[in-house]
Coordinates of C-alpha atoms and ligand atoms in Angstrom, one line a residue:
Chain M
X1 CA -26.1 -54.3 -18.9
X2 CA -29.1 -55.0 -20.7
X3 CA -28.7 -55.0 -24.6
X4 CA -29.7 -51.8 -26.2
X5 CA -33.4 -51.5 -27.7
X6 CA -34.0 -48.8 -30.3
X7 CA -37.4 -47.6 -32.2
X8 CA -37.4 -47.9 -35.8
X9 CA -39.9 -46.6 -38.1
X10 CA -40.1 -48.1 -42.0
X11 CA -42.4 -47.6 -44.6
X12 CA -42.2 -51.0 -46.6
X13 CA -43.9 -51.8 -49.9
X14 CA -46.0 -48.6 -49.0
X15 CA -46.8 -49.8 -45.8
X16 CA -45.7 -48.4 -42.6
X17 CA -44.4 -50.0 -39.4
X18 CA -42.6 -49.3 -36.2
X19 CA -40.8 -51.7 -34.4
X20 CA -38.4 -52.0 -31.3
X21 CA -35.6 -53.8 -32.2
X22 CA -31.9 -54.7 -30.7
X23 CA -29.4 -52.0 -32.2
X24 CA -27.8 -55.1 -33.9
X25 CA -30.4 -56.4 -36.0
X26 CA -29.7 -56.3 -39.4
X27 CA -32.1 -54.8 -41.8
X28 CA -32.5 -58.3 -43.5
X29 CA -33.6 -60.1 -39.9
X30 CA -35.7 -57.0 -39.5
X31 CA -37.8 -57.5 -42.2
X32 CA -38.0 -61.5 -42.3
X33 CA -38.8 -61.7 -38.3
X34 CA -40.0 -58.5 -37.2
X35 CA -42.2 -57.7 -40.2
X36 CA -42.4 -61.6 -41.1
X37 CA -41.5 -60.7 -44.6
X38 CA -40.0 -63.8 -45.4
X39 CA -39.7 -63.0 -49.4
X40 CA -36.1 -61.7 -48.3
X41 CA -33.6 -64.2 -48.5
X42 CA -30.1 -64.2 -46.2
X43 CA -27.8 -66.4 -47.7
X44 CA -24.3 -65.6 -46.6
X45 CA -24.8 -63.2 -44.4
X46 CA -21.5 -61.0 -45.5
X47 CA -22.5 -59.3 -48.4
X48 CA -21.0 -62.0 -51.1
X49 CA -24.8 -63.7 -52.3
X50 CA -27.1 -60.4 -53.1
X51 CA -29.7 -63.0 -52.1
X52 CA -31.1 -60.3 -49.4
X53 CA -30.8 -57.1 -52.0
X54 CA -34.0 -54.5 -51.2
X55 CA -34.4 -51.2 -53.1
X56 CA -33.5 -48.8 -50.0
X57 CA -34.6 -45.2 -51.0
X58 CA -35.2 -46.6 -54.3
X59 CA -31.8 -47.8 -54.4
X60 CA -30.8 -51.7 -54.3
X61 CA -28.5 -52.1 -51.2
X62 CA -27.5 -55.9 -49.3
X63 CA -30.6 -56.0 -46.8
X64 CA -27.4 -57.6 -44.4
X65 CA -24.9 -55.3 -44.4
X66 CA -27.4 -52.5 -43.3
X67 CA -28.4 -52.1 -39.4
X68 CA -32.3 -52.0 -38.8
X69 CA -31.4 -49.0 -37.1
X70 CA -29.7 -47.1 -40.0
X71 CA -32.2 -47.7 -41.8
X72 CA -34.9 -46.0 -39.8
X73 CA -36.8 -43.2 -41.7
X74 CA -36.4 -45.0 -45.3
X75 CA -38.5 -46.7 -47.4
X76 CA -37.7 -50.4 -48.5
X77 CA -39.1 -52.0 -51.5
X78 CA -38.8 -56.0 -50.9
X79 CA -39.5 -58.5 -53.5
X80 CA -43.1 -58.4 -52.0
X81 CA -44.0 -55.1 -53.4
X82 CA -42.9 -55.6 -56.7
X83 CA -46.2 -57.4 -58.3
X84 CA -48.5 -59.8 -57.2
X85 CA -49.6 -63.4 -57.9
X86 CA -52.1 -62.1 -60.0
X87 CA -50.7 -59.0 -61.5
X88 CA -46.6 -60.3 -61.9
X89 CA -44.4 -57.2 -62.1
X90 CA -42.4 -57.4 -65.6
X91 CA -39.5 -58.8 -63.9
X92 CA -41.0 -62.0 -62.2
X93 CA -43.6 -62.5 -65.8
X94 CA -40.2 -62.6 -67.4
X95 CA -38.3 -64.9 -64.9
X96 CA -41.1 -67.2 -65.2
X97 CA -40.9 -67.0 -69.0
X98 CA -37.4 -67.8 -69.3
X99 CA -37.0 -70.2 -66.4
X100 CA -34.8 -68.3 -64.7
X101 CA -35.1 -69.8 -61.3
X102 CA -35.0 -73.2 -60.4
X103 CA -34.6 -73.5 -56.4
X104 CA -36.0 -70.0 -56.2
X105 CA -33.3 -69.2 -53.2
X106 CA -31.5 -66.3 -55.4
X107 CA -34.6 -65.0 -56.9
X108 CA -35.3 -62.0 -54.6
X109 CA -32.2 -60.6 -55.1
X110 CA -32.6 -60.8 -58.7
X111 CA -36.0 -59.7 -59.2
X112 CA -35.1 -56.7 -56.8
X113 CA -31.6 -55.6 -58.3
X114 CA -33.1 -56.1 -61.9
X115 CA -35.8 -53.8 -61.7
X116 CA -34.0 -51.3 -60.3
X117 CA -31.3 -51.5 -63.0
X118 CA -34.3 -51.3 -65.7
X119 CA -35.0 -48.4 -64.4
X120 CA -32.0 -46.7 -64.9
X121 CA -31.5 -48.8 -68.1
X122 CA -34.5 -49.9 -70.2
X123 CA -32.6 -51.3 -73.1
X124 CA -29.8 -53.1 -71.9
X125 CA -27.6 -54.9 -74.4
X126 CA -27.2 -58.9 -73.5
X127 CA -23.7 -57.9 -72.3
X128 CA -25.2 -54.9 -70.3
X129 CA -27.6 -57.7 -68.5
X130 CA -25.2 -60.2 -67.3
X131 CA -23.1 -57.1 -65.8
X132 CA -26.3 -56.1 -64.0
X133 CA -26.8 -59.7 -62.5
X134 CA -23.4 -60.1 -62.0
X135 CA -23.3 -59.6 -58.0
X136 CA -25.9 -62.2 -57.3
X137 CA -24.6 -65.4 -57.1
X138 CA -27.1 -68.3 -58.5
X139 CA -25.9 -72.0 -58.1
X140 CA -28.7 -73.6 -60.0
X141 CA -29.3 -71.8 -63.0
X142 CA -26.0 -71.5 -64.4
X143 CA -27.4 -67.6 -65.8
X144 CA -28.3 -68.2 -69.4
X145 CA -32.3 -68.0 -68.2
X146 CA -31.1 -65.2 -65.7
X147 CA -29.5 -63.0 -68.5
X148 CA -32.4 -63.7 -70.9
X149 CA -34.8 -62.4 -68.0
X150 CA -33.3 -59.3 -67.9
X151 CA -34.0 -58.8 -71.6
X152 CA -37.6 -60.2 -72.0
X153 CA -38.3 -58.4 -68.9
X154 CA -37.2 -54.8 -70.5
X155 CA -39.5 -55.9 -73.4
X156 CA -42.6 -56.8 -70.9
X157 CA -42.1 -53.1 -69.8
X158 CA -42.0 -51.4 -72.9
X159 CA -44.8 -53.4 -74.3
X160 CA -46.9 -52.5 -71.3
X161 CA -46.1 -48.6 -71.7
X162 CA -47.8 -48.9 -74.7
X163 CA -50.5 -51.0 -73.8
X164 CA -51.4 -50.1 -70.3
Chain P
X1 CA -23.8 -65.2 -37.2
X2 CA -25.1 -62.1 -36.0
X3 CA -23.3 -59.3 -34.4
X4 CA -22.3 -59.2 -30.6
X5 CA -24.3 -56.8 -29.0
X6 CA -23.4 -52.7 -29.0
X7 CA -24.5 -49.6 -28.4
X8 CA -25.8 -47.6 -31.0
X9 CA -25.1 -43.8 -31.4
X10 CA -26.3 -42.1 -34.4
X11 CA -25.4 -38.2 -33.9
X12 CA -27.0 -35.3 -35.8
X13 CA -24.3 -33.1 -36.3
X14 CA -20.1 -33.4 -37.2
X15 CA -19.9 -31.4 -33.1
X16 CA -22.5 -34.3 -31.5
X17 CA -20.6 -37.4 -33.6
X18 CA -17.0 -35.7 -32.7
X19 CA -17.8 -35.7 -29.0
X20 CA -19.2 -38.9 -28.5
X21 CA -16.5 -40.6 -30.3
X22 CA -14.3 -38.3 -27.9
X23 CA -16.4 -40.4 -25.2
X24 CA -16.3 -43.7 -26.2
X25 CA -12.9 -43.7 -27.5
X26 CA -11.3 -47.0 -28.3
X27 CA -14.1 -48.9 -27.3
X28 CA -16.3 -47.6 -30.4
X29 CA -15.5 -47.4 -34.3
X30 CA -17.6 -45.5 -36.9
X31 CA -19.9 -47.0 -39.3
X32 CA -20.3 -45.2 -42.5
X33 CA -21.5 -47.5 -45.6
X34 CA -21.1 -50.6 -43.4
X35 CA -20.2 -52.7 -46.5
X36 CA -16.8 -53.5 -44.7
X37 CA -17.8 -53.3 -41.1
X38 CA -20.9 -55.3 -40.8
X39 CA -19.4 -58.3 -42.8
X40 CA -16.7 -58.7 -39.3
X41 CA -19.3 -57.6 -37.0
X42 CA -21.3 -60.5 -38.3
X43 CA -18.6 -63.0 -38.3
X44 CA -17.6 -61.7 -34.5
X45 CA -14.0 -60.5 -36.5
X46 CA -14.5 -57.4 -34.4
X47 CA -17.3 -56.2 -31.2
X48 CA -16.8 -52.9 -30.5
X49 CA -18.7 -51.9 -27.6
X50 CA -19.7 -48.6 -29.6
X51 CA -21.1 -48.1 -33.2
X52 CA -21.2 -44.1 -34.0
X53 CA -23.5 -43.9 -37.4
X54 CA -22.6 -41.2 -39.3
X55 CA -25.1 -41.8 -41.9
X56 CA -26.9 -38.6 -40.9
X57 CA -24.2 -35.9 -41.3
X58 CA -25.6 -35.0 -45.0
X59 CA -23.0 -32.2 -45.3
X60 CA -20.2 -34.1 -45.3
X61 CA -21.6 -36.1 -48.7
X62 CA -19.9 -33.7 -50.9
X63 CA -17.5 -34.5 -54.2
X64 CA -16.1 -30.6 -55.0
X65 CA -13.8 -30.1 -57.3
X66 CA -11.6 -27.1 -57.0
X67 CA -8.0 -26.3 -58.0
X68 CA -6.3 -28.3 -56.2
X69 CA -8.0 -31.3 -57.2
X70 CA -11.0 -33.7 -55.4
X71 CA -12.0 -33.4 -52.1
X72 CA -14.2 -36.3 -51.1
X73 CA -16.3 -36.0 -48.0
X74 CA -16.6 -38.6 -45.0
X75 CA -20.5 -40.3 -46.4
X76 CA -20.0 -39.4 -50.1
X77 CA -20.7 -43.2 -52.0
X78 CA -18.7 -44.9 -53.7
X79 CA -21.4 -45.0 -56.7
X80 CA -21.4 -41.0 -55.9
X81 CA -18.1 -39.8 -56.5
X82 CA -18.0 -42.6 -59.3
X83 CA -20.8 -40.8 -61.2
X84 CA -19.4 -37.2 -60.6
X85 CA -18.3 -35.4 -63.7
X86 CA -16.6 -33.2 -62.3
X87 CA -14.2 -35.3 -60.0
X88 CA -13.6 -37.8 -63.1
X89 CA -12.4 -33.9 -65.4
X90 CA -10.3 -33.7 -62.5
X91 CA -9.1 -36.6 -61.7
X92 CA -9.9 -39.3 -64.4
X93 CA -8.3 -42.9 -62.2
X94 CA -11.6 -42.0 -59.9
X95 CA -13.7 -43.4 -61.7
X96 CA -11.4 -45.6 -63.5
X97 CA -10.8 -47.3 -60.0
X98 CA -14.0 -47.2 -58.7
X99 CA -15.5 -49.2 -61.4
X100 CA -13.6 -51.8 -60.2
X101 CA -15.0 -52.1 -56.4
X102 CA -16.9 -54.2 -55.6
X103 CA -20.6 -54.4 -57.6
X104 CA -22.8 -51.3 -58.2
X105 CA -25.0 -52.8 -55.0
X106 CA -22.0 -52.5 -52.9
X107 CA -21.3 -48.9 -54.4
X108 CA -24.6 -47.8 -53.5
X109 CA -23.8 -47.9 -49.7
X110 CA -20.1 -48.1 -49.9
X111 CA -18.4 -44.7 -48.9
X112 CA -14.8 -44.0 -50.8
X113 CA -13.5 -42.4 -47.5
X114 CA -14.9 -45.3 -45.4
X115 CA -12.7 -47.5 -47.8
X116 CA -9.8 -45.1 -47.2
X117 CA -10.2 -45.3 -42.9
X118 CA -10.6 -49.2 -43.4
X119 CA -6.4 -49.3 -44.9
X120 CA -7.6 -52.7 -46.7
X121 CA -4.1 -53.5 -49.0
X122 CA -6.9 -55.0 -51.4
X123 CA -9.1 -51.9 -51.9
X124 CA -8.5 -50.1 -55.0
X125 CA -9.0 -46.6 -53.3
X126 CA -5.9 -46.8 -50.7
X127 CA -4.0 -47.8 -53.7
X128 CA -5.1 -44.6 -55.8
X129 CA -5.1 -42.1 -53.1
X130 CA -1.5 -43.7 -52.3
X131 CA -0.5 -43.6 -56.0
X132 CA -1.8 -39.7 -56.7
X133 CA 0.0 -38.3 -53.3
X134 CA -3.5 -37.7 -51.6
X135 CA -4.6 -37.1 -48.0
X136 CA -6.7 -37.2 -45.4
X137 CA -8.2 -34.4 -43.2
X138 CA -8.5 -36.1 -39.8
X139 CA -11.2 -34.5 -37.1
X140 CA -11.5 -34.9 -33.1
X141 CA -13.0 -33.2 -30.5
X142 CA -9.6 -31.8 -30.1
X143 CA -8.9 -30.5 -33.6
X144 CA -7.8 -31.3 -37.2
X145 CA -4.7 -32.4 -38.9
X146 CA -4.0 -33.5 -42.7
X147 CA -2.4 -36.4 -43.0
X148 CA -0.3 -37.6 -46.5
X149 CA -1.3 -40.8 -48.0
X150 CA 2.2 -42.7 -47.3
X151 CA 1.5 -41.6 -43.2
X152 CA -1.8 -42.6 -43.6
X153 CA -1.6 -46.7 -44.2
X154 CA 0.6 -48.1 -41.5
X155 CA -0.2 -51.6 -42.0
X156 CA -3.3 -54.4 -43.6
X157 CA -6.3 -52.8 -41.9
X158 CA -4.5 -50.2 -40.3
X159 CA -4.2 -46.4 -40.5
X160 CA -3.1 -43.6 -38.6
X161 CA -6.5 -42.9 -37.5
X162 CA -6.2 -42.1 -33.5
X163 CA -9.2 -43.5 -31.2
X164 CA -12.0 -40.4 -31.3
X165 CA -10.5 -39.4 -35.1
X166 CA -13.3 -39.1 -37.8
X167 CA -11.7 -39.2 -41.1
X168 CA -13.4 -36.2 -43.1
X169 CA -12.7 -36.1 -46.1
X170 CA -9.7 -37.4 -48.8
X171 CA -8.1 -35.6 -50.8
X172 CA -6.8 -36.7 -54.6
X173 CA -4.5 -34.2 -56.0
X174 CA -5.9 -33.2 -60.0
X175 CA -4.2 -34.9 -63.1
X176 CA -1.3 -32.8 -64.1
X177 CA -1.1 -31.5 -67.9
X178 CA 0.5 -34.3 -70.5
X179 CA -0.4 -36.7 -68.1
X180 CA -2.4 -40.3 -68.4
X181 CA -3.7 -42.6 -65.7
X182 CA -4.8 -46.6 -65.7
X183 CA -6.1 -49.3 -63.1
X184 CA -5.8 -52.5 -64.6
X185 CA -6.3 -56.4 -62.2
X186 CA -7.0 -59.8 -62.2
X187 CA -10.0 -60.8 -60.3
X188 CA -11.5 -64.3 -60.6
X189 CA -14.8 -62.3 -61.3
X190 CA -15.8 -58.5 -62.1
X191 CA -16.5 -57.1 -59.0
X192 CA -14.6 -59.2 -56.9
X193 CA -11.2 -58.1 -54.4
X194 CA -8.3 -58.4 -57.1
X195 CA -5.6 -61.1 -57.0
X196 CA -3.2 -58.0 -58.0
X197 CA -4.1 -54.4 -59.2
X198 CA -2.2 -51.9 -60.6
X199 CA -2.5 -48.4 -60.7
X200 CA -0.1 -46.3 -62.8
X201 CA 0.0 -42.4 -63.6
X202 CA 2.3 -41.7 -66.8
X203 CA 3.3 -38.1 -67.0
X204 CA 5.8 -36.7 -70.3
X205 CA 7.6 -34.1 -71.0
X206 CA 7.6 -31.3 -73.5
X207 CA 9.0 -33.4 -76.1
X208 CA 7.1 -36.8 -75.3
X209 CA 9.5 -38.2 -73.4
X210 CA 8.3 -39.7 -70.2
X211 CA 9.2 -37.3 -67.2
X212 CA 7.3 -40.0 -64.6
X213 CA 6.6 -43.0 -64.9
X214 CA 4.6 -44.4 -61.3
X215 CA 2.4 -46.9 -60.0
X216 CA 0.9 -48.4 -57.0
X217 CA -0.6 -52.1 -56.0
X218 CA -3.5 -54.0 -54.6
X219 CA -3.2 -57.1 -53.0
X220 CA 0.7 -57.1 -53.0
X221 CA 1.6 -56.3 -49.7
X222 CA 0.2 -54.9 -46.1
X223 CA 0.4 -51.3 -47.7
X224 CA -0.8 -49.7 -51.0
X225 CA 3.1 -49.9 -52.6
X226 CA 4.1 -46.8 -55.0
X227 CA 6.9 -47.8 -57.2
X228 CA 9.3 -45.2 -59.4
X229 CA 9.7 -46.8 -62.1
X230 CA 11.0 -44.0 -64.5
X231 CA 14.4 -45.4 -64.6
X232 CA 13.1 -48.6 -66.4
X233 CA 10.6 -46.6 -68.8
X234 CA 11.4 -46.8 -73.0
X235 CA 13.9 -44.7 -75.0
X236 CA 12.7 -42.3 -76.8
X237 CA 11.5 -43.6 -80.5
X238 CA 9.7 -46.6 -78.5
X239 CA 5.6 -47.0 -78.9
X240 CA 5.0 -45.8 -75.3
X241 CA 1.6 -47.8 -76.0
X242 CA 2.5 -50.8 -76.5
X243 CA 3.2 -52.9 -73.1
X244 CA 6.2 -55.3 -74.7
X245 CA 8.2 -51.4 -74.1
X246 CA 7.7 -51.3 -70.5
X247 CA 8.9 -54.8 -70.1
X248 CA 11.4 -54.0 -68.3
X249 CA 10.0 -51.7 -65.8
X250 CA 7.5 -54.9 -65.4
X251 CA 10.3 -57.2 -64.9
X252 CA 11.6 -54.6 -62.0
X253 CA 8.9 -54.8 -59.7
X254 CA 9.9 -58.3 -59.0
X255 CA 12.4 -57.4 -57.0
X256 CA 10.6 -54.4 -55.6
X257 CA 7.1 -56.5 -54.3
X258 CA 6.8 -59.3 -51.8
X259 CA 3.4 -60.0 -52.2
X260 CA 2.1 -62.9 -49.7
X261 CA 0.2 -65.9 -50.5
X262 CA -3.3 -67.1 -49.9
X263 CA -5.5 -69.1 -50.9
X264 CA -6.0 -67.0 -54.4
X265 CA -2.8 -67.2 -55.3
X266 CA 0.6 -68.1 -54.4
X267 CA 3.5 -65.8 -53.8
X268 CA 5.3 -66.3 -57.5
X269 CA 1.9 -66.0 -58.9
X270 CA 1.1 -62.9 -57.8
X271 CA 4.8 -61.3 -58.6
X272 CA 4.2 -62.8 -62.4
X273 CA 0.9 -61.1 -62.3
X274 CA 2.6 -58.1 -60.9
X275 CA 4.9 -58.4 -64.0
X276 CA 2.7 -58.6 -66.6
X277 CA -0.1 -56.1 -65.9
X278 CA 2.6 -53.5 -64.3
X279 CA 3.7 -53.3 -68.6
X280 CA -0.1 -53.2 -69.0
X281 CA -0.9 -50.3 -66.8
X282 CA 1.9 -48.1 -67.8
X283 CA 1.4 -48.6 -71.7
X284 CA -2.3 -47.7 -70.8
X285 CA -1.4 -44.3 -69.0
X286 CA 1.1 -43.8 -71.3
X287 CA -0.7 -44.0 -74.6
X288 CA -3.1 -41.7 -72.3
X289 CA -0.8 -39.1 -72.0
X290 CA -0.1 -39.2 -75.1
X291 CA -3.4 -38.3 -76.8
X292 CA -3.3 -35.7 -73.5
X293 CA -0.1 -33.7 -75.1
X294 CA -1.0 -33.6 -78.4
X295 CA -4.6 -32.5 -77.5
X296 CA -5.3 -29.1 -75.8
X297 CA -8.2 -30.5 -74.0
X298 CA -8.2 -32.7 -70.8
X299 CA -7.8 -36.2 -71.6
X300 CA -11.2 -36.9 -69.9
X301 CA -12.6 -35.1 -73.6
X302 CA -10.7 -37.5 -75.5
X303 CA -12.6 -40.5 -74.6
X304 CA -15.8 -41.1 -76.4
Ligands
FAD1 C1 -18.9 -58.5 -51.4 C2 -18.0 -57.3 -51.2 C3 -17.0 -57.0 -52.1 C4 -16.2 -56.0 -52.0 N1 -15.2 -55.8 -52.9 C5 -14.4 -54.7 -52.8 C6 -13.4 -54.5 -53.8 O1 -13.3 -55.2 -54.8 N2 -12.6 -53.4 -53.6 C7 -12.7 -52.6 -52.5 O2 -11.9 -51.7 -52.4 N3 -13.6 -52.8 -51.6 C8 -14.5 -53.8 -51.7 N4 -15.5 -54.0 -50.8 C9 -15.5 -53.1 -49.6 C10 -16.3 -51.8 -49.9 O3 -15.6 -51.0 -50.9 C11 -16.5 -51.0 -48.6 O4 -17.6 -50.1 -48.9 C12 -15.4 -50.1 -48.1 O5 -14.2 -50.9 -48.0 C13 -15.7 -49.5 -46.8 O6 -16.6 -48.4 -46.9 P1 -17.8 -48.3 -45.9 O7 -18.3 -46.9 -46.1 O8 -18.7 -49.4 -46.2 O9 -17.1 -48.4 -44.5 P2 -17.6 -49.2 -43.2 O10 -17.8 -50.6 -43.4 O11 -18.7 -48.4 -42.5 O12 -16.3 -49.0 -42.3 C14 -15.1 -49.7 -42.6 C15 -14.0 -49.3 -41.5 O13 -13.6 -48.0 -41.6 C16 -13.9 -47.2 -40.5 N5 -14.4 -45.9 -41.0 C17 -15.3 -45.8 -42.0 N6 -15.5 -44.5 -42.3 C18 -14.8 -43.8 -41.4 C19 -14.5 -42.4 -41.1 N7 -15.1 -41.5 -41.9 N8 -13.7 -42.1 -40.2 C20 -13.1 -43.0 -39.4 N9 -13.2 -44.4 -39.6 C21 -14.1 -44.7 -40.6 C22 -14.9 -48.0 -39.7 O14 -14.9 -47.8 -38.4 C23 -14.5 -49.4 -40.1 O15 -13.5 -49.8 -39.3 C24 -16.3 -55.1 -50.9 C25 -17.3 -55.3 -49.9 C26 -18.2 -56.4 -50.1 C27 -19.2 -56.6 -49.1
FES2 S1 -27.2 -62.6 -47.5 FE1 -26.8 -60.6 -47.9 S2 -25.5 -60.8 -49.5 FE2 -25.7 -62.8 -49.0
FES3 S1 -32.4 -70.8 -58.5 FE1 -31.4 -71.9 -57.0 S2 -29.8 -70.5 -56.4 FE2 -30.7 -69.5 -58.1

């Protein structure tokens, strides 16, 4: 029997796109090989790393534990739409601030679940932060410049509101 | 790894899903959050031939609260039912238990039912639905039946779900009145499965004595365990509070667990752990209960 092909239809980053894709591709493998948006990372592949978080419906989900297929209809926010190289979004100005990447493998994940926790919570205590980071697994970093991002990048936010 | 291939249904409404699981039988398996499912379809731990998505079926996303307690519907989130005011009035070890599954990333997808169907001995949700004397409504093309929670988990990663049978919806009976609840574990990290959990519901009487005294495990055995302990609960006069008066109910459940070893922890690690934060739990619920009786209000209002 020949393996099952389904359409799928996703706006990313504003964008949209339809694809045919085998009913088992993940959303992650979706979006780095079908879309060739290779700003998603897959570390482990079961849900343990965050490395491949994406804001699905505005909501940060594991990009792997998510068929393509499930996902058809939604909108996806990758680590691609969050800023650019020239205009940073206030999470990556503040990750580059406070060296909060080294390797750069987990950084996605971060950058993704962080601003959608700001968003929720703009003033997050330092105890608040590290909770919000705490299901992305970093082995450079060892956090202190994660958790320190999360803070300085509530700041960038605010200051920006006032100064457009 | 990537899964093995399957074919993908994803039905419309609770008749179209019911019948083609009636179709496939047990060649296919229902994927609701996927936050349990994918992880073994990726590592080839299971290839059903069948995945029925039942992501669509909006109507069953419902947390009500009626008299009865809080009926949770088949694609209500974990992160859902967790922020529900109503269900945590009810029924305040809800959200108590759900805090500790998983991370908020794995809530957001996560269903509480889905955990439920998945009978995982290390999910905190068997072990509350278990604890509270909960249910689940079970649908097939053929009908519906209720099942109680101590039917329900037959076994690690097994439930009394038949081949075609959606679960629907799970039930968790309300907090009666003078009553407390508390889900206290060991995990090496927040968010991660628990080395050993414990749920406990305190309940007294009239005069502040304790009437009940119950609680139920994670990660000590191939079922969510509920243990009576009301025979080992303090005198009268004791500080129900403080954990050093349920020692002996703690010391009981050594005889009453035989939790396995892995490569967490070994066997007399986890009955110690079972030990200690079984006196934790109750002295939580019961100082619970206590601020319950002497208030007229729910004891969801007590807690700033
Ligand atoms: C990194 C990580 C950490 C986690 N940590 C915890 C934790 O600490 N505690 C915890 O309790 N859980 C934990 N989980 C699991 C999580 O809570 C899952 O969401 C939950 O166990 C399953 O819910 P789901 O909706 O994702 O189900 P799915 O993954 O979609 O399904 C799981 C199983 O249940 C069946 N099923 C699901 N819904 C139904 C239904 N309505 N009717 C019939 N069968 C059904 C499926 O066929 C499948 O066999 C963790 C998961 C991950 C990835
Ligand atoms: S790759 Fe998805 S969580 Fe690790
Ligand atoms: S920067 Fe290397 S894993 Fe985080």
């Amino acid at each position: 029997m020949p393996e099952q092909v389904l359409p799928v239809a996703l706006t990313v980053n504003g964008a949209a796109h339809r694809v045919q894709v085998p009913s088992r591709r993940l959303l992650s493998d979706c979006l780095r090989h079908d879309l060739r948006l290779t700003g998603t990372h897959v570390g482990c592949e079961h849900g343990v790393c965050g490395a491949c978080t994406v804001l699905l419906d505005g909501v940060p989900v594991r990009s792997c534990l998510v068929l393509a297929a499930s996902a058809d209809g939604a909108e996806v926010t990758t680590v691609e739409g969050l800023g650019t190289e020239e205009a940073l979004s206030p999470e990556q100005q503040a990750f580059r601030e406070c060296h909060a990447l080294q390797c750069g493998f987990c950084t996605p994940g971060f950058l993704t679940t962080v601003r959608a926790y700001l968003d929720d919570h703009p003033d997050p205590t330092e105890e608040e932060a590290r909770e919000a980071v705490a299901g992305n697994l970093c082995r450079c970093t060892g956090y202190q410049g994660i958790v320190r991002a999360v803070l300085r990048a509530a700041e960038i936010r605010r200051e920006r509101e006032v100064a457009p | 790894m990537k899964p093995s291939p399957f074919t993908y249904h994803r039905p419309e409404t609770l008749e179209e899903a019911l019948a083609t699981l009636a179709d496939v039988g047990g060649d296919g398996k229902v994927l609701a959050g996927g936050q349990s499912l994918l992880p073994l379809l990726s590592m080839r731990l299971a290839a059903p031939a069948h995945l029925v998505d039942i992501g669509r079926l909006r109507g069953l996303a419902h947390v009500t609260r009626d008299d009865g307690g809080v009926r949770v519907g088949a694609l209500a989130r974990h992160a859902e039912v967790e922020r529900d005011a109503g269900a945590a009035a009810a029924q305040p070890l809800l959200r108590r238990a759900l805090r500790l599954v998983a991370h908020p990333t794995i809530r957001n997808r996560g269903t509480t039912v889905g955990s439920i169907a998945h009978a995982d001995p290390s999910g905190e949700m068997t072990a509350v639905l278990a604890l509270l004397r909960g249910s689940v409504v079970l649908a097939s093309a053929s009908g519906r039946r209720e099942v109680a929670a101590a039917d329900f988990f037959v076994g690690p990663l097994e439930s009394a779900l038949r081949p075609g049978e959606l679960a629907l919806e799970a039930r968790f009976p309300a907090a009666p009145a003078r009553s407390g609840s508390a889900f206290v574990e060991l995990a090496r990290r927040h968010g991660d499965y628990a080395v050993c959990g414990v749920g406990a519901v305190v309940v007294l009487d009239e005069r502040g004595a304790v009437a009940s005294a119950r609680t139920s495990y994670v990660s000590m055995g191939p079922v969510p365990e509920v243990l009576d302990l009301t025979a080992d609960a303090p005198p009268s006069g004791a500080d129900l509070a403080d954990s050093a008066a349920w020692r002996a109910a703690g010391a009981r459940t050594a005889a009453l667990l035989e939790p396995d070893a892995d490569i967490h922890a070994t066997a007399d690690y986890r009955r110690h752990l079972g030990r200690v934060l079984t006196a934790r739990a109750l002295a939580e619920a019961a100082g619970r209960a206590r601020a319950a009786a002497r208030a007229p209000e729910p004891e969801e209002a007590l807690r700033a």
